[in-house]
GROMACS .gro file of N, CA and C in nm:
model
  129
    1UNK      N    1  -0.310   0.890  -0.573
    1UNK     CA    2  -0.267   0.935  -0.440
    1UNK      C    3  -0.124   0.889  -0.413
    2UNK      N    4  -0.043   0.980  -0.358
    2UNK     CA    5   0.096   0.946  -0.327
    2UNK      C    6   0.108   0.902  -0.182
    3UNK      N    7   0.194   0.804  -0.157
    3UNK     CA    8   0.218   0.760  -0.020
    3UNK      C    9   0.339   0.830   0.039
    4UNK      N   10   0.413   0.900  -0.043
    4UNK     CA   11   0.538   0.960   0.001
    4UNK      C   12   0.658   0.891  -0.065
    5UNK      N   13   0.642   0.765  -0.099
    5UNK     CA   14   0.747   0.691  -0.168
    5UNK      C   15   0.702   0.651  -0.308
    6UNK      N   16   0.588   0.588  -0.316
    6UNK     CA   17   0.539   0.534  -0.441
    6UNK      C   18   0.390   0.563  -0.454
    7UNK      N   19   0.339   0.557  -0.574
    7UNK     CA   20   0.194   0.558  -0.591
    7UNK      C   21   0.141   0.421  -0.554
    8UNK      N   22   0.011   0.412  -0.529
    8UNK     CA   23  -0.047   0.283  -0.491
    8UNK      C   24  -0.032   0.181  -0.604
    9UNK      N   25  -0.043   0.226  -0.729
    9UNK     CA   26  -0.024   0.134  -0.841
    9UNK      C   27   0.117   0.077  -0.842
   10UNK      N   28   0.215   0.163  -0.816
   10UNK     CA   29   0.354   0.117  -0.812
   10UNK      C   30   0.375   0.018  -0.699
   11UNK      N   31   0.315   0.047  -0.583
   11UNK     CA   32   0.327  -0.044  -0.469
   11UNK      C   33   0.265  -0.179  -0.501
   12UNK      N   34   0.147  -0.178  -0.565
   12UNK     CA   35   0.083  -0.303  -0.604
   12UNK      C   36   0.172  -0.384  -0.696
   13UNK      N   37   0.240  -0.316  -0.789
   13UNK     CA   38   0.331  -0.385  -0.880
   13UNK      C   39   0.449  -0.443  -0.805
   14UNK      N   40   0.503  -0.367  -0.708
   14UNK     CA   41   0.614  -0.417  -0.627
   14UNK      C   42   0.574  -0.539  -0.547
   15UNK      N   43   0.455  -0.533  -0.486
   15UNK     CA   44   0.405  -0.647  -0.408
   15UNK      C   45   0.390  -0.769  -0.498
   16UNK      N   46   0.336  -0.748  -0.617
   16UNK     CA   47   0.312  -0.858  -0.710
   16UNK      C   48   0.443  -0.925  -0.750
   17UNK      N   49   0.551  -0.848  -0.758
   17UNK     CA   50   0.681  -0.903  -0.795
   17UNK      C   51   0.762  -0.946  -0.674
   18UNK      N   52   0.710  -0.919  -0.553
   18UNK     CA   53   0.782  -0.955  -0.432
   18UNK      C   54   0.901  -0.865  -0.407
   19UNK      N   55   0.890  -0.738  -0.446
   19UNK     CA   56   1.003  -0.645  -0.436
   19UNK      C   57   0.969  -0.525  -0.349
   20UNK      N   58   0.899  -0.549  -0.239
   20UNK     CA   59   0.868  -0.438  -0.150
   20UNK      C   60   0.996  -0.377  -0.093
   21UNK      N   61   1.007  -0.245  -0.091
   21UNK     CA   62   1.124  -0.180  -0.030
   21UNK      C   63   1.133  -0.212   0.119
   22UNK      N   64   1.256  -0.229   0.168
   22UNK     CA   65   1.276  -0.264   0.309
   22UNK      C   66   1.222  -0.157   0.404
   23UNK      N   67   1.224  -0.032   0.360
   23UNK     CA   68   1.186   0.078   0.447
   23UNK      C   69   1.037   0.088   0.473
   24UNK      N   70   0.956   0.017   0.397
   24UNK     CA   71   0.812   0.026   0.413
   24UNK      C   72   0.761  -0.087   0.501
   25UNK      N   73   0.669  -0.054   0.588
   25UNK     CA   74   0.604  -0.156   0.671
   25UNK      C   75   0.482  -0.207   0.597
   26UNK      N   76   0.480  -0.336   0.568
   26UNK     CA   77   0.377  -0.392   0.480
   26UNK      C   78   0.240  -0.395   0.545
   27UNK      N   79   0.233  -0.419   0.675
   27UNK     CA   80   0.103  -0.434   0.741
   27UNK      C   81   0.020  -0.306   0.737
   28UNK      N   82   0.073  -0.191   0.784
   28UNK     CA   83  -0.005  -0.067   0.774
   28UNK      C   84  -0.037  -0.031   0.630
   29UNK      N   85   0.054  -0.064   0.539
   29UNK     CA   86   0.032  -0.036   0.399
   29UNK      C   87  -0.087  -0.115   0.346
   30UNK      N   88  -0.095  -0.243   0.381
   30UNK     CA   89  -0.208  -0.325   0.338
   30UNK      C   90  -0.338  -0.276   0.401
   31UNK      N   91  -0.331  -0.231   0.526
   31UNK     CA   92  -0.450  -0.176   0.591
   31UNK      C   93  -0.498  -0.051   0.519
   32UNK      N   94  -0.404   0.035   0.481
   32UNK     CA   95  -0.439   0.156   0.407
   32UNK      C   96  -0.506   0.121   0.275
   33UNK      N   97  -0.449   0.025   0.203
   33UNK     CA   98  -0.503  -0.013   0.073
   33UNK      C   99  -0.640  -0.076   0.089
   34UNK      N  100  -0.659  -0.155   0.195
   34UNK     CA  101  -0.789  -0.215   0.222
   34UNK      C  102  -0.893  -0.107   0.252
   35UNK      N  103  -0.854  -0.005   0.326
   35UNK     CA  104  -0.944   0.105   0.357
   35UNK      C  105  -0.984   0.180   0.230
   36UNK      N  106  -0.888   0.200   0.142
   36UNK     CA  107  -0.917   0.270   0.017
   36UNK      C  108  -1.016   0.189  -0.067
   37UNK      N  109  -0.999   0.056  -0.070
   37UNK     CA  110  -1.086  -0.029  -0.152
   37UNK      C  111  -1.229  -0.029  -0.098
   38UNK      N  112  -1.243  -0.039   0.033
   38UNK     CA  113  -1.377  -0.047   0.092
   38UNK      C  114  -1.442   0.091   0.095
   39UNK      N  115  -1.360   0.193   0.109
   39UNK     CA  116  -1.411   0.329   0.100
   39UNK      C  117  -1.455   0.389   0.231
   40UNK      N  118  -1.499   0.307   0.328
   40UNK     CA  119  -1.556   0.364   0.449
   40UNK      C  120  -1.506   0.297   0.578
   41UNK      N  121  -1.399   0.222   0.570
   41UNK     CA  122  -1.344   0.161   0.692
   41UNK      C  123  -1.278   0.266   0.779
   42UNK      N  124  -1.296   0.254   0.910
   42UNK     CA  125  -1.223   0.338   1.004
   42UNK      C  126  -1.148   0.249   1.101
   43UNK      N  127  -1.029   0.293   1.139
   43UNK     CA  128  -0.943   0.209   1.225
   43UNK      C  129  -1.005   0.188   1.362
   0.00000   0.00000   0.00000
């Protein structure tokens, strides 16, 4: 799945290296990834 900037795998790699792009907001991104992992979370 594309986020518009990076794939989730690429984002995970950026987070792991501490190289998140300035233009991305990390909190909503983490919420999105958490929702994908759990599969059934709703905001």
